[in-house]
Amino acid sequence: MTITKFVIPEIIFGMNSIHQAGEACKRLGATKALVVSDSGVANAGWLDIVIQSCQTAKLSYTTFIETTTNPKDSETEAGSKHFLTHGCDAVIGVGGGSALDSAKGIALLSSNKGKIRDYEGIDKIHTPLPPMVMVMTTAGSGSEVSQFSVIVDSDREKKMIIISKSLVPDIAIIDPNTLTTKEAELTAATGMDVLTHAIESYVSIASTPLTDVQAKNALSLVSRFLRPSVASKRNIEAKEAMAMASLQAGLAFSNAILGAAHAISHSIGGKYLLPHGEINAILLPHVMEFNRMAVPRRFREMADIMGIDTRTLTDTEAGIEAIKFVKELSQDIGAPSTLTEVGITREMVDVIGMTALEDACMITNPRDMSLTQINDLLLKAL
Amino acid sequence: MTITKFVIPEIIFGMNSIHQAGEACKRLGATKALVVSDSGVANAGWLDIVIQSCQTAKLSYTTFIETTTNPKDSETEAGSKHFLTHGCDAVIGVGGGSALDSAKGIALLSSNKGKIRDYEGIDKIHTPLPPMVMVMTTAGSGSEVSQFSVIVDSDREKKMIIISKSLVPDIAIIDPNTLTTKEAELTAATGMDVLTHAIESYVSIASTPLTDVQAKNALSLVSRFLRPSVASKRNIEAKEAMAMASLQAGLAFSNAILGAAHAISHSIGGKYLLPHGEINAILLPHVMEFNRMAVPRRFREMADIMGIDTRTLTDTEAGIEAIKFVKELSQDIGAPSTLTEVGITREMVDVIGMTALEDACMITNPRDMSLTQINDLLLKAL
């Protein structure tokens, strides 16, 4: 085994833990926090609770809620100006992956000079970031624990993947209660993102025993609890399980990185600003089919974790059953199954493929992938 | 589920990772490190490698190698004086649990006033500690990742348990290569300590899904690799597996705390300065027998993980098989099985029981334990 590194934030997990946001930030030495969020989270009332927690903790704050889905470089620039103008010394992110990735981008630009694109790629950040507390309100991105931030470069119409230990928040707060305000469609899309994180990190060439235990438990939880979580806003057991799945999948992929589904999904998301979870849901079975031959034993283990009885199956057969399981789950919860459904056409394939080939997540995919192979996969997924 | 917290250091794991100690400490902003170790580790050559890594990283250092097995309050006081006199601003611990617990105690006293006993118990530390890098050289204590430090109060002849998030090191370095210089007897005793960590944290009333995945994987690794690791100094696969088991059991118990075996073991170790791992090996099957009725399902799961075919067994029968498995493993690797073997007599039982009852680890034991029950257990274990 080569030398492996594993980094995660301090984690606070549980019902109503969101009320601890202000105190957690204060504990990190903050005197004034920039609270980064979006309008959806504000409307659901979660932003108010975080603001209240700052007041209770006697922590000054100012808010910036101009982040959007697939967060843009321009928003992080505006946010970091807001941070500096108001004399902030810490960031609290509140929301799903977009808000948190944006909050990380703002923390990055507030402490490091230049533009977000200067930090695209792996390990490009050299100046320490201000303390960061991330409050996750969707069971999806894992951004609250990861060393990733994904920001859209508006000029190049491209998602920039920034990977650095500096982007691991200091404290992650995961409150399953925040999932109870999400519509079924969003629960389904973000849940498929969790599933993609668990599977891609488990078969990643950078996986380790430390990431494996997290990925396997996440996969087990998604297999059992994503359907019930999509079925009801009020199923607290399912919300807790999906919050934990999202967290554990985040711990896994932050340290094992991802694969071809995310590489291609980033490419599509950056160019056409489509929902990340839905694109992953469409691509995942196709990428699994492509990768199956690279790691047959891991596919068998995944089938076992999904609850498939593999005793009489070969590794190949078990892998095929695992893919079938993913397709059925996706269908049951109403996730889209073709790229055509979300507006991708045959003409767009070449451009998508080229950008995907250069994505940092492609490096850890267990099977080598050529441009032709990416394009073939995209055509199948149309 | 109540709110749960999970804290771990940055982890660097792998063959020859010990060479990164100096650079890791420098990265934390250190200018001069106190390197804390003991004579055994120094004689095995591991201290020299760490010193060399400081030189390579251009990090000033001074050494303190006066720590002993079951580290004493007087040693940590001497160490912290050394730290302050030499103008150090960081601590690097190199060794097994004793050296690392001592290094933590030194970091504690260097930054917080008073005596170690002022911090006995849970969450008594309020001033931040200097940066700490812990290099683990035995697969046992898990101190490199835990929020525990166990120091002997020489006046009271008692092990003080100090539990605080402040004691979680900044960076943990685990190099399986360092295990290749350990004698079989030490590998056996420390391995039984790992097993006790895994089992006690898994049945702890403070266990969470985040600690469970770590405890289960640790249990699986110990079940398969402790025998081969004791059998040969040169079995690298077994050394890597036991190093990972120790790490994961440490991540589990640091956040789920332990149980009655550790409570009683601390009491015996503090009074008679006996090897911690050996005492745990003796007590573990007795504590399991006592606890079995509290968490029958967890005992069944442990039996499954050990590789026992439980399909035709009740939970109770599976639990009994798990205890048998532990006894056989302990016997195979030559660990002591009675307290009499290590010099404990009937007359000592009352005093041991009284101190054990007050130990912080007793709080999370899954079955309530009275003084009479502790004494009965000790008599059985004689």
mmCIF file of C-alpha atoms in Angstrom, chain B residues 9 38 46 75 82 96 117 128 160 272 280 339 360 366:
data_model
loop_
_atom_site.group_PDB
_atom_site.id
_atom_site.type_symbol
_atom_site.label_atom_id
_atom_site.label_comp_id
_atom_site.label_asym_id
_atom_site.label_seq_id
_atom_site.Cartn_x
_atom_site.Cartn_y
_atom_site.Cartn_z
ATOM 1 C CA PRO B 9 -6.954 14.294 13.154
ATOM 2 C CA ASP B 38 11.055 6.572 25.099
ATOM 3 C CA TRP B 46 12.578 5.175 14.950
ATOM 4 C CA GLU B 75 7.309 12.849 33.582
ATOM 5 C CA HIS B 82 11.780 21.122 28.950
ATOM 6 C CA GLY B 96 3.326 3.516 21.588
ATOM 7 C CA ARG B 117 -4.839 16.182 37.791
ATOM 8 C CA PRO B 128 -5.686 25.601 23.019
ATOM 9 C CA MET B 160 -6.209 9.646 35.419
ATOM 10 C CA TYR B 272 0.111 -1.952 39.996
ATOM 11 C CA ASN B 280 -7.465 -6.051 28.836
ATOM 12 C CA LEU B 339 -5.213 -12.042 36.857
ATOM 13 C CA ALA B 360 -14.997 7.650 33.032
ATOM 14 C CA PRO B 366 -23.899 -1.057 27.933
#
